[in-house]
Short mmCIF file of C-alpha atoms in Angstrom, two decimals:
data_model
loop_
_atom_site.label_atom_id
_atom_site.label_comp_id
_atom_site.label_asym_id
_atom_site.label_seq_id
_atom_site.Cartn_x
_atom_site.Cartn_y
_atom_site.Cartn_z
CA UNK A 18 0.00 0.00 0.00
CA UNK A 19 1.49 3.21 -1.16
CA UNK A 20 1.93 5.87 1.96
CA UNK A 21 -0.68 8.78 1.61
CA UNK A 22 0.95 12.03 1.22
CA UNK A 23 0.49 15.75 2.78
CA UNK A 24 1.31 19.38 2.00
CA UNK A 25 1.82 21.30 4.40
CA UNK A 26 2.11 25.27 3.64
CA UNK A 27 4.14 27.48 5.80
CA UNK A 28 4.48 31.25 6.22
CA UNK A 29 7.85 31.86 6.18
CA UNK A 30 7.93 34.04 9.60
CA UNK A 31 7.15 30.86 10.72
CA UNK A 32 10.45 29.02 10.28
CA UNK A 33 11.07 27.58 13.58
CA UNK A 34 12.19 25.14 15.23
CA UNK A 35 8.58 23.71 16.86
CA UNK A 36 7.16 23.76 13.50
CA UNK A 37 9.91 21.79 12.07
CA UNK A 38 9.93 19.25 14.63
CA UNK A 39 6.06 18.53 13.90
CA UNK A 40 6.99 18.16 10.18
CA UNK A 41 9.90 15.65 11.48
CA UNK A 42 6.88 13.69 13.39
CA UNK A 43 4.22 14.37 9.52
CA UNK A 44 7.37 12.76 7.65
CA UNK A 45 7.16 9.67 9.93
CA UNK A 46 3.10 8.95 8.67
CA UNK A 47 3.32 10.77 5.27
CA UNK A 48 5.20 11.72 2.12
CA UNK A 49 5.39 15.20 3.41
CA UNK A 50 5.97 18.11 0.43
CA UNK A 51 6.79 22.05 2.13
CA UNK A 52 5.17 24.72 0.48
CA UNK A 53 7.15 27.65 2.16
CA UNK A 54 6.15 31.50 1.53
CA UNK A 55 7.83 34.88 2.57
CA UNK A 56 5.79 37.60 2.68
CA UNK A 57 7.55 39.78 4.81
CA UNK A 58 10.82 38.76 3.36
CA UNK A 59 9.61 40.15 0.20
CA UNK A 60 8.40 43.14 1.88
CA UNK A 61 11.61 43.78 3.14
CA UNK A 62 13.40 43.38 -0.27
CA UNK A 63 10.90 45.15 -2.52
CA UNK A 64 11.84 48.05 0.15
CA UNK A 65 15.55 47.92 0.34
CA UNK A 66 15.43 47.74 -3.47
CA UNK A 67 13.12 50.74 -4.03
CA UNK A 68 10.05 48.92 -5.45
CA UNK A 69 6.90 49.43 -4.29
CA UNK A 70 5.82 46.92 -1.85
CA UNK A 71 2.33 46.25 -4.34
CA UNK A 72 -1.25 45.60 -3.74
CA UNK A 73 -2.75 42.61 -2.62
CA UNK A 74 -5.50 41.22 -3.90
CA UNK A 75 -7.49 37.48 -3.92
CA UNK A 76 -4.70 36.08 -5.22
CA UNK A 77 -1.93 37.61 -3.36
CA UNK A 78 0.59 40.11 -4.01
CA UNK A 79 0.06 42.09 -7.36
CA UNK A 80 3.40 42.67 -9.27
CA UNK A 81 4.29 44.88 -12.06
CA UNK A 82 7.61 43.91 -13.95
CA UNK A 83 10.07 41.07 -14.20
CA UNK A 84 12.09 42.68 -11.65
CA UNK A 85 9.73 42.54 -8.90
CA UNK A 86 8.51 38.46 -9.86
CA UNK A 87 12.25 37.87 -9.86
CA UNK A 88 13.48 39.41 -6.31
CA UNK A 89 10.19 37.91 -5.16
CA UNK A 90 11.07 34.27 -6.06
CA UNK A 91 14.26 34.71 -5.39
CA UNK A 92 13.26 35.33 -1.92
CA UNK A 93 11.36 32.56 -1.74
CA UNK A 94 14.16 30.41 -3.27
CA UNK A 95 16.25 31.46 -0.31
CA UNK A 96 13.48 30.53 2.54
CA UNK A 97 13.32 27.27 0.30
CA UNK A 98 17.03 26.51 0.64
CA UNK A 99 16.90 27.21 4.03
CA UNK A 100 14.16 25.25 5.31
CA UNK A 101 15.36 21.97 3.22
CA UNK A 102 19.19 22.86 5.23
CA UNK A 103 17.26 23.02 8.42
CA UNK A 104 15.08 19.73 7.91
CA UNK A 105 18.78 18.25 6.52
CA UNK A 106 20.32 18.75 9.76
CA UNK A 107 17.72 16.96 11.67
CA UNK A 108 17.80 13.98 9.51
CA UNK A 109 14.15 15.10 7.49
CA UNK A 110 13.92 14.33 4.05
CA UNK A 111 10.98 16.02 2.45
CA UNK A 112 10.27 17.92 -1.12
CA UNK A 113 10.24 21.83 -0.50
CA UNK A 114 8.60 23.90 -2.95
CA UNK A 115 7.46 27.62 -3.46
CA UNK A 116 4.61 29.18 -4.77
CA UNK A 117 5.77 30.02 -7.65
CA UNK A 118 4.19 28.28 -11.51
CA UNK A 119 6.24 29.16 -14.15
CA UNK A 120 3.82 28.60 -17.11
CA UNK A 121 5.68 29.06 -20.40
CA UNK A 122 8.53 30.55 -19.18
CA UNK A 123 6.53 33.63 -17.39
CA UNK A 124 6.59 33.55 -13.53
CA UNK A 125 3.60 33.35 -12.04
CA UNK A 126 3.44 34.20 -8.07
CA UNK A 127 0.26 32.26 -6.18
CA UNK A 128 -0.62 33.24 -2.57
CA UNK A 129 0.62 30.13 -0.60
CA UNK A 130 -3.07 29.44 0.42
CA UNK A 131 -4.29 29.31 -3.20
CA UNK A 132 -1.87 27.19 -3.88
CA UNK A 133 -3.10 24.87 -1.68
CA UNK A 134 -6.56 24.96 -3.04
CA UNK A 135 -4.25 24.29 -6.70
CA UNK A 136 -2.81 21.32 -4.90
CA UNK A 137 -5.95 20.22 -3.10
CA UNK A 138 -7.54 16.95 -5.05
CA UNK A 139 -3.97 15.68 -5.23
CA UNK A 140 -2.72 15.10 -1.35
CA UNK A 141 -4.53 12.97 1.00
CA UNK A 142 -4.07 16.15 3.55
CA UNK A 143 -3.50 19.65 3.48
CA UNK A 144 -2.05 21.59 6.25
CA UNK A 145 -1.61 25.29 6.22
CA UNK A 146 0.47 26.27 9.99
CA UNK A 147 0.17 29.89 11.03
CA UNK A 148 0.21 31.91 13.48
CA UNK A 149 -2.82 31.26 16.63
CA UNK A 150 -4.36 34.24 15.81
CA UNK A 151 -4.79 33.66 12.43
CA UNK A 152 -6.17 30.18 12.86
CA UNK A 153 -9.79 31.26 13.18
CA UNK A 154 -10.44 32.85 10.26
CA UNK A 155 -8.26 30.63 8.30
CA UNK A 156 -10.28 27.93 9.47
CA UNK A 157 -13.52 29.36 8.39
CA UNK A 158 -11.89 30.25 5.10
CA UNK A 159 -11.23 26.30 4.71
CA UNK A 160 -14.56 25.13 6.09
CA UNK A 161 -15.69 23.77 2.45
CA UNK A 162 -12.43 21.50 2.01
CA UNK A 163 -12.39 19.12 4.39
CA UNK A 164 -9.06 17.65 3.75
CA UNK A 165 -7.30 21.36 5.02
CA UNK A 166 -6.51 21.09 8.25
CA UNK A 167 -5.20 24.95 9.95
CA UNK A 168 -2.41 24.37 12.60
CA UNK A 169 -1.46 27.61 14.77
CA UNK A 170 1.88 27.62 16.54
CA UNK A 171 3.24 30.57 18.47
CA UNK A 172 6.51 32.37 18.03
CA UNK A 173 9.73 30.66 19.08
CA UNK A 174 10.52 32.63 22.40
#
C-alpha cells in the first residue's frame, strides 16, 4: 500500500524550530511536500530595493515587472534553501517547494493558500500552519475542504 501524502504550507515568519519538529513527526506517517512562503521577506526586499511593496489582492501580491517576480522568487528560493538545510540537519527528508508556476517561461506568483486549493484533489491532507491568531479565520476560510486542516503555533521565544 502506497503511503498517503500531505502538504503542508508554511508562512515563512514561521520558520522555527517547533514547526519543524512537527513536520519531522508528519514525515514519519506521510510523504510530506513544504510549500514555504515569505511575505515579509519580500516586503523587506521590494523596500531595500526601491520597489513598491504592491497591492494585494485574492490572489496575493500584485506585481508589475520582471524585476519585482524575480526578487520575489528569489526570496522565496532562499526561505526554500533554508528550510530543506534546516530539515537536513535533523535527519528530514521532504520535497520543499514555493509558490511560484512558471507557465511558459513567465513567472507566475500564487498566494501560498491558493496554492493549496491548486494542490488540493492531489494530497490525501493539506495543512496550512500559522500563526494562533490567524487560525480562526483561516479555518472558516477552509470550512468547504475538508481535507485542510489549519495548525497555529506561536513564536519561538
Amino acid at each position: 500500500m502506497a503511503r498517503k501524502n500531505c502538504l503542508v504550507k508554511i508562512s515563512g515568519d514561521m520558520l522555527q524550530d517547533g514547526v519543524l519538529g512537527w513536520v519531522e513527526r508528519l514525515a514519519r506517517e506521510y510523504f510530506v511536500v513544504v510549500c514555504v512562503g515569505g511575505g515579509t521577506q519580500i516586503n523587506e526586499a521590494f523596500t531595500k530595493a526601491g520597489l513598491p511593496v504592491g497591492t494585494f489582492g485574492p490572489l496575493g501580491r500584485e506585481t508589475d515587472s520582471f524585476q519585482e517576480r524575480q526578487l520575489a522568487r528569489d526570496v522565496l528560493e532562499q526561505n526554500q534553501v533554508g528550510i530543506q538545510d534546516r530539515l537536513a540537519e535533523i535527519g528530514v527528508h521532504v520535497s520543499v517547494v514555493i509558490p511560484v508556476l512558471d507557465i511558459g517561461t513567465v513567472l507566475c506568483h500564487v498566494n501560498g493558500d491558493q496554492f493549496v486549493l491548486t494542490a488540493y484533489h492531489g494530497f490525501d491532507v493539506l495543512y496550512i500552519v500559522t500563526t494562533p491568531d490567524r487560525v480562526e479565520g483561516k479555518s472558516k476560510s477552509f470550512a468547504p475542504y475538508p481535507k485542510i486542516q489549519v495548525v497555529g503555533f506561536p513564536p519561538d521565544s
